[in-house]
XYZ file of N, CA and C in Angstrom:
717
model
N 0.995 -1.291 -0.061
C -0.202 0.061 -0.011
C 1.190 1.055 0.093
N 0.760 2.225 -0.741
C 1.419 3.243 -0.877
C 1.358 4.234 0.777
N 1.859 5.231 0.849
C 2.010 6.142 2.071
C 0.519 6.953 1.735
N 0.090 6.772 3.064
C -1.215 7.747 3.291
C -1.077 8.788 3.883
N -1.160 9.435 3.223
C -0.962 11.152 3.823
C -2.575 11.818 3.838
N -2.576 12.657 4.926
C -4.080 13.495 4.975
C -3.172 15.078 5.100
N -3.897 15.935 4.828
C -3.502 17.359 4.721
C -4.139 17.698 6.282
N -3.682 18.718 7.132
C -4.538 19.082 8.423
C -3.949 20.386 8.551
N -4.913 21.546 8.826
C -4.238 22.995 9.200
C -3.057 22.569 9.987
N -2.207 23.851 10.424
C -1.040 23.674 11.299
C -2.243 23.742 12.753
N -2.915 24.703 12.746
C -3.413 25.151 14.315
C -4.469 23.709 14.388
N -4.714 22.936 13.870
C -5.479 21.871 14.347
C -4.940 20.605 14.489
N -3.686 20.926 14.630
C -2.670 19.753 14.866
C -2.217 19.453 16.250
N -2.788 18.953 16.872
C -2.559 18.145 18.312
C -2.329 16.321 18.809
N -2.423 16.598 20.051
C -2.412 14.813 20.317
C -3.220 13.933 19.672
N -4.438 14.473 20.025
C -5.621 13.536 19.493
C -6.179 14.815 18.424
N -6.723 13.781 17.132
C -7.495 14.581 16.406
C -8.254 13.901 15.587
N -9.644 14.623 15.947
C -11.086 13.949 15.418
C -11.546 14.132 13.537
N -10.787 13.283 12.905
C -10.875 13.658 11.332
C -12.539 13.709 11.376
N -12.688 14.709 10.871
C -14.622 14.850 10.131
C -15.077 15.039 8.819
N -13.868 15.150 8.390
C -14.262 15.705 6.718
C -14.857 14.667 6.031
N -16.058 14.962 5.373
C -16.269 13.993 4.718
C -15.292 13.029 3.689
N -14.658 14.131 3.095
C -13.392 13.581 1.866
C -12.666 12.174 2.419
N -12.021 12.735 3.863
C -11.039 11.719 4.691
C -11.823 10.482 5.040
N -12.981 10.848 5.597
C -13.641 9.918 6.368
C -13.974 8.458 5.011
N -14.220 8.907 4.071
C -14.570 8.338 2.806
C -13.681 7.404 2.420
N -12.173 8.249 2.448
C -10.866 7.514 2.133
C -10.697 6.343 3.052
N -10.554 7.046 4.295
C -10.010 6.276 5.223
C -10.465 4.883 5.476
N -12.447 5.194 5.843
C -13.211 4.309 6.244
C -13.268 2.946 4.624
N -13.955 4.060 3.699
C -14.601 3.006 2.460
C -13.471 2.497 1.697
N -12.517 3.632 1.034
C -11.858 3.361 0.028
C -10.268 2.461 0.640
N -9.398 3.216 1.696
C -8.773 2.028 2.326
C -8.752 1.057 3.084
N -10.036 1.079 3.730
C -10.435 0.180 4.816
C -9.561 0.043 5.904
N -8.849 1.579 6.376
C -7.992 0.990 7.655
C -8.839 0.609 8.600
N -7.823 0.049 9.659
C -8.754 -0.539 10.891
C -7.918 0.495 12.179
N -8.672 0.195 13.131
C -7.800 0.401 14.504
C -6.481 0.014 14.516
N -5.622 0.836 14.983
C -3.988 0.188 15.486
C -3.440 0.667 14.201
N -4.187 0.805 12.857
C -3.084 1.367 11.658
C -2.565 2.613 11.549
N -1.578 2.915 10.757
C -1.326 4.373 10.985
C -1.076 4.926 9.097
N -1.380 6.248 9.874
C -1.556 7.113 8.346
C -0.510 8.587 8.998
N -0.250 9.583 8.024
C 0.507 10.708 8.012
C -0.045 11.779 7.939
N 0.104 12.861 8.728
C -0.621 14.341 8.848
C 0.663 15.032 7.974
N 0.332 15.880 7.302
C 1.224 16.757 7.035
C 0.531 18.173 7.410
N 1.054 19.451 7.513
C 0.907 20.415 8.089
C 0.730 21.721 6.594
N 1.258 21.380 6.020
C 1.614 22.220 4.885
C 2.820 23.299 5.182
N 3.259 23.290 6.275
C 4.476 24.414 6.766
C 5.585 23.557 7.357
N 5.728 22.517 6.324
C 6.947 22.135 6.780
C 7.242 20.915 7.757
N 6.123 20.280 8.067
C 6.286 18.792 9.171
C 5.212 17.907 8.469
N 5.633 16.390 9.027
C 4.766 15.502 8.475
C 5.071 14.378 9.955
N 3.531 14.258 10.402
C 3.613 13.285 11.464
C 3.111 11.704 10.777
N 3.377 11.209 12.171
C 2.901 9.730 11.969
C 1.663 9.479 13.242
N 0.739 9.424 12.614
C -0.468 8.953 13.513
C -1.046 7.757 13.581
N -1.712 7.136 14.560
C -2.064 6.148 14.227
C -3.804 5.991 15.160
N -4.919 5.060 14.062
C -6.212 5.396 14.617
C -6.389 4.500 15.645
N -7.171 5.629 16.673
C -7.472 4.784 17.824
C -9.186 4.587 18.143
N -10.017 5.234 17.195
C -11.298 4.862 17.268
C -12.016 5.434 15.497
N -12.735 4.339 15.190
C -13.619 4.692 14.156
C -15.010 4.755 14.126
N -15.406 5.965 14.017
C -17.125 6.406 14.591
C -17.643 6.524 13.195
N -19.156 6.889 13.519
C -20.180 6.843 12.359
C -19.628 8.014 11.379
N -19.253 9.088 12.050
C -19.194 10.504 11.357
C -17.628 10.989 11.419
N -16.816 10.453 12.385
C -15.335 10.993 12.436
C -14.266 9.499 12.605
N -13.140 10.008 12.663
C -12.225 8.821 13.041
C -10.811 9.577 14.065
N -11.232 9.210 15.083
C -10.149 9.534 15.808
C -8.862 9.229 15.924
N -7.844 9.883 15.944
C -6.318 9.449 15.559
C -5.686 10.140 16.439
N -4.731 9.482 17.263
C -3.298 9.600 17.621
C -1.928 10.349 17.657
N -1.169 11.544 17.804
C 0.312 11.309 17.293
C 1.214 10.261 17.301
N 1.734 9.934 17.305
C 2.722 9.047 17.915
C 4.266 9.818 17.603
N 4.101 10.478 16.375
C 5.932 10.964 16.381
C 6.096 12.336 15.380
N 6.956 12.627 15.314
C 7.187 13.893 14.189
C 7.892 13.036 13.130
N 7.563 13.068 12.033
C 8.329 11.951 11.550
C 9.114 12.548 10.135
N 8.740 13.862 9.793
C 9.573 14.692 9.061
C 9.973 15.904 9.533
N 10.371 17.073 9.177
C 10.840 18.489 9.332
C 11.695 19.027 8.452
N 11.412 20.050 7.854
C 11.833 20.948 6.791
C 11.374 22.485 6.487
N 12.842 22.962 6.704
C 12.595 24.405 6.725
C 12.291 24.904 5.689
N 12.046 26.323 5.381
C 11.798 26.923 4.348
C 12.697 26.736 3.465
N 12.184 26.380 2.066
C 13.253 26.008 0.646
C 14.219 27.260 0.545
N 15.295 27.112 0.566
C 16.479 28.149 0.373
C 16.045 28.715 -0.877
N 15.869 28.432 -2.098
C 15.353 29.089 -3.579
C 13.838 28.658 -3.550
N 13.054 30.101 -3.932
C 11.906 30.202 -3.802
C 11.587 30.588 -5.218
N 10.516 29.938 -5.946
C 10.188 30.139 -6.875
C 8.714 30.586 -7.506
N 8.162 32.079 -7.617
C 7.078 32.695 -7.412
C 6.976 32.390 -8.866
N 5.852 31.827 -9.198
C 5.101 31.765 -10.812
C 4.366 32.776 -10.933
N 4.422 33.423 -11.985
C 3.025 34.598 -12.483
C 2.396 34.279 -13.701
N 1.312 33.439 -13.866
C 0.647 33.339 -14.722
C -0.535 34.320 -15.107
N -0.847 34.426 -16.251
C -2.026 35.491 -16.895
C -3.200 33.975 -16.746
N -4.829 34.815 -16.414
C -5.913 33.845 -16.395
C -5.548 32.980 -17.816
N -6.155 32.101 -17.737
C -6.156 31.054 -19.002
C -7.517 30.249 -18.682
N -7.988 29.578 -19.715
C -9.283 28.697 -19.394
C -8.639 27.569 -18.225
N -10.096 27.510 -17.812
C -10.065 27.001 -16.576
C -9.223 25.543 -16.352
N -8.896 24.805 -17.371
C -8.307 23.251 -17.434
C -6.788 23.741 -17.489
N -6.494 24.945 -17.895
C -5.241 25.394 -18.197
C -4.758 25.629 -16.748
N -5.457 26.388 -16.102
C -5.431 26.753 -14.538
C -4.940 25.690 -13.861
N -5.900 24.653 -13.743
C -5.565 23.432 -13.099
C -4.480 22.859 -13.321
N -3.965 22.468 -14.567
C -2.766 22.078 -14.836
C -1.880 22.795 -14.311
N -1.531 23.982 -14.751
C -0.184 24.805 -13.876
C 0.000 24.412 -12.424
N -1.461 24.764 -11.921
C -1.394 24.607 -10.180
C -1.105 23.336 -10.021
N -1.345 22.383 -10.548
C -1.376 20.652 -10.214
C 0.368 20.660 -10.436
N 0.476 20.851 -11.756
C 2.471 20.724 -12.116
C 3.097 21.369 -11.757
N 3.014 22.924 -11.444
C 3.941 23.358 -10.813
C 4.285 23.284 -9.312
N 3.302 22.383 -8.820
C 3.410 22.437 -7.363
C 4.284 21.177 -7.404
N 4.106 20.054 -7.750
C 4.946 18.870 -8.251
C 6.000 19.370 -8.332
N 6.631 20.135 -8.935
C 7.857 20.868 -9.689
C 8.206 21.473 -8.665
N 7.923 22.100 -7.473
C 8.586 23.040 -6.238
C 8.246 24.417 -6.412
N 7.225 24.796 -7.035
C 6.959 26.257 -7.017
C 6.652 26.520 -5.465
N 6.917 27.641 -5.189
C 7.115 28.254 -3.810
C 5.507 29.223 -3.419
N 5.077 29.759 -4.749
C 3.918 30.464 -4.867
C 3.559 30.571 -6.043
N 2.275 30.722 -6.194
C 1.478 31.732 -7.438
C 1.142 33.135 -7.601
N 1.419 33.587 -8.855
C 0.627 34.685 -8.538
C -0.449 34.898 -10.071
N -1.325 34.977 -9.981
C -2.498 34.812 -11.382
C -2.406 36.684 -12.064
N -2.289 36.925 -12.809
C -2.315 38.252 -13.051
C -3.286 38.451 -14.381
N -3.276 39.612 -14.439
C -4.716 40.213 -15.824
C -3.659 40.796 -16.794
N -3.784 40.172 -18.135
C -2.930 41.161 -19.135
C -4.047 41.070 -20.317
N -3.321 41.989 -21.305
C -4.113 42.618 -22.334
C -4.865 41.212 -22.710
N -4.187 40.184 -23.264
C -4.598 39.232 -23.563
C -5.370 37.948 -23.130
N -5.106 38.301 -21.382
C -5.585 37.302 -20.782
C -7.007 37.134 -20.760
N -7.552 36.049 -20.366
C -8.951 35.761 -20.086
C -9.501 36.647 -18.816
N -10.739 37.370 -19.308
C -11.096 38.672 -18.165
C -11.731 37.425 -17.519
N -11.499 37.816 -16.192
C -12.201 36.973 -14.833
C -11.810 37.630 -13.875
N -12.632 37.663 -12.674
C -12.527 37.577 -11.356
C -13.044 36.726 -10.552
N -11.151 36.132 -9.982
C -11.715 34.847 -9.134
C -12.927 34.764 -8.014
N -13.894 33.839 -8.110
C -14.577 33.765 -7.229
C -14.024 33.179 -5.729
N -14.815 33.599 -4.588
C -14.257 32.705 -3.759
C -14.317 31.102 -3.575
N -15.335 30.562 -4.679
C -15.539 29.245 -4.666
C -14.478 28.758 -5.520
N -14.071 29.483 -6.591
C -13.129 29.204 -7.451
C -11.681 29.128 -6.499
N -11.206 30.259 -5.845
C -9.690 30.120 -5.099
C -10.310 28.936 -4.037
N -11.136 28.816 -3.791
C -11.195 27.499 -2.815
C -11.040 26.186 -3.478
N -11.251 26.068 -4.563
C -11.371 24.936 -5.769
C -9.667 24.873 -6.289
N -9.047 26.139 -6.127
C -7.418 26.358 -6.839
C -6.722 25.966 -5.440
N -7.004 26.042 -4.384
C -6.418 25.692 -3.157
C -6.307 24.348 -2.882
N -7.329 23.745 -3.130
C -7.699 21.926 -3.183
C -6.667 21.344 -4.349
N -6.355 21.697 -5.343
C -5.883 21.421 -6.509
C -4.241 21.473 -6.222
N -4.045 22.250 -5.643
C -2.844 22.608 -4.999
C -2.585 21.874 -3.970
N -3.597 21.318 -2.873
C -3.010 20.713 -1.810
C -2.743 19.534 -2.224
N -3.844 18.553 -2.503
C -3.721 17.592 -3.422
C -2.330 17.065 -4.093
N -2.492 17.910 -4.746
C -0.975 17.952 -5.795
C 0.467 18.039 -4.251
N 0.179 18.770 -3.876
C 1.485 18.704 -2.478
C 1.191 17.046 -1.777
N 0.331 16.676 -1.605
C -0.374 15.492 -1.111
C 0.584 14.310 -1.920
N -0.084 14.221 -3.165
C 0.294 13.437 -3.940
C 2.108 13.350 -4.014
N 2.701 14.201 -3.917
C 3.817 14.535 -4.433
C 4.883 14.323 -2.923
N 4.007 14.343 -2.055
C 5.076 14.630 -0.777
C 5.623 15.448 -0.478
N 4.982 16.828 -0.656
C 5.640 18.069 -0.282
C 5.447 18.157 1.264
N 6.090 18.874 1.548
C 5.798 19.133 3.237
C 5.653 20.798 3.017
N 5.768 21.339 2.015
C 5.285 23.335 2.107
C 4.305 23.104 0.699
N 2.943 23.538 1.262
C 1.961 24.256 0.460
C 2.349 25.566 -0.329
N 2.264 25.532 -1.478
C 2.433 26.811 -2.280
C 1.359 27.560 -1.669
N 1.587 29.064 -1.963
C 0.854 29.689 -1.395
C 0.364 30.494 -2.974
N -1.008 30.955 -2.924
C -1.903 31.490 -3.739
C -2.046 32.832 -3.892
N -1.107 33.880 -4.424
C -1.571 35.357 -3.854
C -3.103 35.983 -4.514
N -2.964 37.143 -4.093
C -4.246 37.575 -4.735
C -3.819 38.405 -6.254
N -4.884 37.729 -7.230
C -4.453 38.385 -8.731
C -4.248 39.992 -8.893
N -3.194 39.802 -10.101
C -2.835 41.418 -9.957
C -3.024 41.959 -11.345
N -3.117 43.215 -11.318
C -2.996 43.652 -12.598
C -2.061 43.767 -13.219
N -1.653 44.217 -14.754
C -0.399 43.933 -15.369
C 0.703 45.037 -14.772
N 0.256 45.818 -14.278
C 1.108 47.002 -13.922
C 1.815 46.564 -12.805
N 0.899 46.005 -11.648
C 1.480 45.496 -10.118
C 2.223 44.563 -10.438
N 2.143 43.338 -11.778
C 3.036 42.697 -11.515
C 4.669 43.485 -11.950
N 4.535 43.916 -12.858
C 5.321 44.594 -13.581
C 6.251 45.082 -12.583
N 5.777 45.858 -11.605
C 6.510 46.509 -10.807
C 6.990 45.817 -9.065
N 6.348 44.890 -9.426
C 6.841 44.048 -8.120
C 8.552 43.910 -7.903
N 8.582 43.749 -6.458
C 10.097 44.170 -5.934
C 10.923 42.733 -5.759
N 10.908 41.829 -6.402
C 11.934 40.922 -6.263
C 13.004 41.048 -6.957
N 14.322 40.323 -6.311
C 15.285 40.402 -6.858
C 15.627 39.970 -8.411
N 15.430 39.002 -8.237
C 15.299 38.004 -9.626
C 13.897 37.937 -10.230
N 13.794 38.765 -11.629
C 12.208 38.849 -12.450
C 12.695 38.337 -13.642
N 12.090 37.416 -14.086
C 12.079 36.774 -15.221
C 10.733 36.851 -16.440
N 10.841 37.038 -17.230
C 9.796 36.921 -18.442
C 10.272 35.829 -19.275
N 8.974 34.941 -19.553
C 9.691 34.061 -20.921
C 9.623 34.550 -21.793
N 10.478 34.437 -22.758
C 10.098 35.282 -23.819
C 10.886 34.697 -25.322
N 10.187 34.646 -26.358
C 11.321 33.942 -27.258
C 12.467 34.330 -27.766
N 12.313 35.849 -27.702
C 13.633 36.750 -28.240
C 14.572 36.834 -26.818
N 15.004 36.124 -26.360
C 15.619 36.513 -24.949
C 16.883 35.615 -24.383
N 17.734 35.669 -23.386
C 18.860 34.945 -23.653
C 18.370 33.557 -22.908
N 19.151 32.302 -23.181
C 18.829 30.944 -22.593
C 18.898 30.867 -21.613
N 17.875 30.327 -20.892
C 17.372 30.500 -19.480
C 18.364 29.749 -18.840
N 19.156 28.457 -18.979
C 19.811 27.806 -18.601
C 21.704 27.998 -18.733
N 21.276 29.228 -19.545
C 22.852 29.803 -19.625
C 23.191 30.943 -18.424
N 22.028 31.222 -17.850
C 22.277 32.423 -17.008
C 21.505 32.231 -15.493
N 21.184 31.008 -15.177
C 20.780 30.235 -13.893
C 21.917 30.227 -13.195
N 21.973 31.064 -11.851
C 23.207 30.975 -10.794
C 22.158 30.532 -9.320
N 23.381 29.935 -9.006
C 23.299 29.724 -7.420
C 22.973 30.556 -6.535
N 23.228 32.078 -6.531
C 22.907 32.790 -5.314
C 21.230 33.231 -5.504
N 20.970 32.964 -7.033
C 19.196 33.177 -6.734
C 18.508 32.415 -6.165
N 17.757 33.112 -5.077
C 17.312 32.994 -3.489
C 15.864 32.766 -3.873
N 15.365 34.207 -4.771
C 13.740 34.055 -4.778
C 13.360 34.861 -6.104
N 12.814 34.076 -6.820
C 12.809 34.113 -8.060
C 11.211 34.672 -8.755
N 11.008 35.721 -9.255
C 9.341 35.663 -10.107
C 9.877 35.459 -11.605
N 9.101 34.485 -12.208
C 9.211 34.044 -13.467
C 7.755 33.808 -13.913
N 7.324 34.699 -14.788
C 5.854 35.107 -15.438
C 5.887 34.547 -16.757
N 4.814 33.917 -17.296
C 4.815 33.537 -18.587
C 3.594 34.124 -19.385
N 3.418 34.150 -20.237
C 2.264 35.360 -21.121
C 1.043 34.265 -21.702
N 0.060 34.842 -21.954
C -0.962 34.372 -22.439
C -0.893 33.825 -23.452
N -1.988 33.371 -24.799
C -2.249 32.758 -25.799
C -1.935 33.935 -26.523
N -1.043 34.241 -27.299
C -0.520 35.241 -28.414
C 0.500 36.014 -27.573
N 0.902 35.715 -26.814
C 2.029 36.121 -25.755
C 1.545 37.696 -25.424
N 2.479 38.502 -24.317
C 2.059 39.593 -23.771
C 2.438 40.525 -24.967
N 1.849 41.605 -25.239
C 1.855 42.942 -25.919
C 3.512 43.479 -25.950
N 3.718 44.041 -26.993
C 4.976 45.102 -27.087
C 4.836 45.805 -25.973
N 3.891 46.794 -26.054
C 3.632 47.641 -24.640
C 4.051 46.987 -23.303
N 3.444 45.799 -23.362
C 3.606 44.899 -21.896
C 4.948 44.457 -21.518
N 5.500 44.277 -22.510
C 6.996 43.488 -22.939
C 8.181 44.595 -22.590
N 7.580 46.124 -23.096
C 8.459 47.202 -23.003
C 8.371 47.682 -21.465
N 6.830 47.723 -20.392
C 7.031 47.664 -19.130
C 7.826 46.841 -18.418
N 7.706 45.940 -18.699
C 8.464 44.606 -18.162
C 10.125 45.223 -18.105
N 10.522 45.750 -19.448
C 11.573 45.808 -19.478
C 12.382 47.007 -18.558
N 11.596 48.088 -18.819
C 11.405 49.170 -17.974
C 11.740 48.772 -16.085
N 11.232 47.828 -16.100
C 10.998 47.551 -14.696
C 12.335 46.116 -14.210
N 13.466 46.143 -15.202
C 14.279 45.427 -14.780
C 13.809 43.861 -14.789
N 13.211 43.320 -15.802
C 12.983 41.946 -15.680
C 13.789 41.488 -17.004
N 14.477 40.177 -16.413
C 15.276 39.564 -17.475
C 14.287 38.950 -18.455
N 14.657 38.955 -19.821
C 13.735 38.322 -21.221
C 14.614 37.035 -21.171
N 14.356 35.667 -21.072
C 14.975 34.578 -20.929
C 14.095 33.406 -22.141
N 14.580 32.838 -22.790
C 14.257 31.867 -24.015
C 14.520 30.517 -23.420
N 12.956 30.156 -23.313
C 12.920 28.564 -22.717
C 13.453 27.510 -24.182
N 13.058 27.724 -25.347
C 13.557 26.653 -26.096
C 13.320 27.467 -27.739
N 13.327 26.604 -28.898
C 13.744 27.022 -30.152
C 12.375 26.901 -30.782
N 11.341 26.626 -30.050
C 10.223 26.305 -30.421
C 8.563 27.371 -29.655
N 7.903 27.594 -29.899
C 6.710 28.483 -29.655
C 5.965 27.303 -28.790
N 6.047 28.112 -27.240
C 5.656 27.243 -26.433
C 4.120 28.000 -25.819
N 3.240 26.941 -25.436
C 1.849 27.566 -25.108
C 2.505 28.021 -23.643
N 1.314 28.445 -23.275
C 1.540 29.224 -21.280
C 1.908 28.279 -20.702
N 0.778 26.875 -20.459
C 1.249 26.373 -19.607
C 2.708 25.356 -19.667
N 2.884 25.071 -21.017
C 3.955 24.441 -21.079
C 5.758 25.201 -20.893
N 5.157 26.636 -20.883
C 6.276 27.205 -20.446
C 6.590 27.282 -19.088
N 5.332 27.363 -18.558
C 5.509 27.662 -17.134
C 6.313 26.360 -16.464
N 5.904 25.412 -16.831
C 6.106 23.856 -16.487
C 7.946 23.876 -16.879
N 8.241 24.569 -18.130
C 9.521 24.199 -18.424
C 10.334 25.207 -18.046
N 9.880 26.404 -17.309
C 10.601 27.496 -16.537
C 11.111 26.496 -15.342
N 9.967 26.528 -14.555
C 10.555 26.231 -13.342
C 10.858 24.845 -13.082
N 11.109 24.003 -13.894
C 11.682 22.823 -13.830
C 13.423 23.104 -14.273
N 13.869 24.188 -15.264
C 14.818 24.506 -15.565
C 15.816 25.614 -14.166
N 14.601 26.180 -13.432
C 15.081 26.833 -12.344
C 15.368 26.003 -11.401
N 14.831 24.939 -11.095
C 14.852 24.040 -9.956
C 15.950 23.176 -10.004
N 15.908 22.783 -11.181
C 16.670 21.530 -11.440
C 18.227 21.591 -12.325
N 17.924 22.965 -13.178
C 19.008 22.998 -13.840
C 20.496 23.375 -12.995
N 21.797 22.775 -13.834
C 22.542 23.416 -12.668
C 22.849 24.408 -12.670
N 23.327 25.391 -11.537
C 23.624 26.613 -10.938
C 24.884 27.011 -11.571
N 25.051 28.269 -11.965
C 26.535 28.759 -12.190
C 26.655 29.560 -11.259
N 28.023 29.814 -10.813
C 28.387 31.057 -9.760
C 28.146 32.040 -10.372
N 28.159 33.049 -9.893
C 28.072 34.779 -10.295
C 29.299 34.815 -10.766
C-alpha cells in the first residue's frame, strides 16, 4: 500500500485529532479500509509531517493519536514564484497541479491585455487551493505553495523581487544565466498570443530579464512547467 497522507491545517494539529471531513472519512474507512491501530501520516503544509495511529472509527469521524514527528523541513532556500495570466480553467488547473509537483513556492495570477477576463470568486479560489493541496499531498511535499491575490499587469511589472524573469522567445537562454545565488525568483509567462509589445516594454523598464526557454513556440502552461523545471533542477552557475 502506498503511503497514506492527509493534510490538516497547522492550528488543528494536536495529540488527538478527530477527523470529521467527509472526503477524508470516506477515504480512510471506505476506500483504504483502514482499521484501528493502523497508521497514517498527517502533514501541515508548513514543513512538518507527523505519524498518527487510528484509535477509533466512529460513524462520522475517525479519532487518531500522534505517535511521532516523522519529518521536518525549513523553508526552501530557493523560492520560485510563478506568475501566470488568466487562462482557460483546465489550463490553470494544470499549471497549479504540475508546478506544485515541481516545487513552486507561490503563484501569482495576473490580468493582461490578452488574458481571459476573470474575477476569481471565493469558490474558485477554494477550488484552486484544493488542487494545490492535493498535488502537494501526492508529491509528498511538506510545504504547500501559496496562491496570492490576482494582480493587474502594472502591479506585477512593478513587483520588487530581486530576480525577475519573463519567458520570451527573443531572450537569453535560461539555462545559461541561472546561478546559485538566486534565492527568490519571479518568473512570469504570457497568455495565448504572448504579451503585447507595450507590456514587454513595461517589463523591461522594471528590470525583468527576458529568457528564452526553447527554440519552439510554447503554450503558456508548457512554458510555465519548463521554466520552473529549469530553474529548480538545472545545474546553477556561480556569479
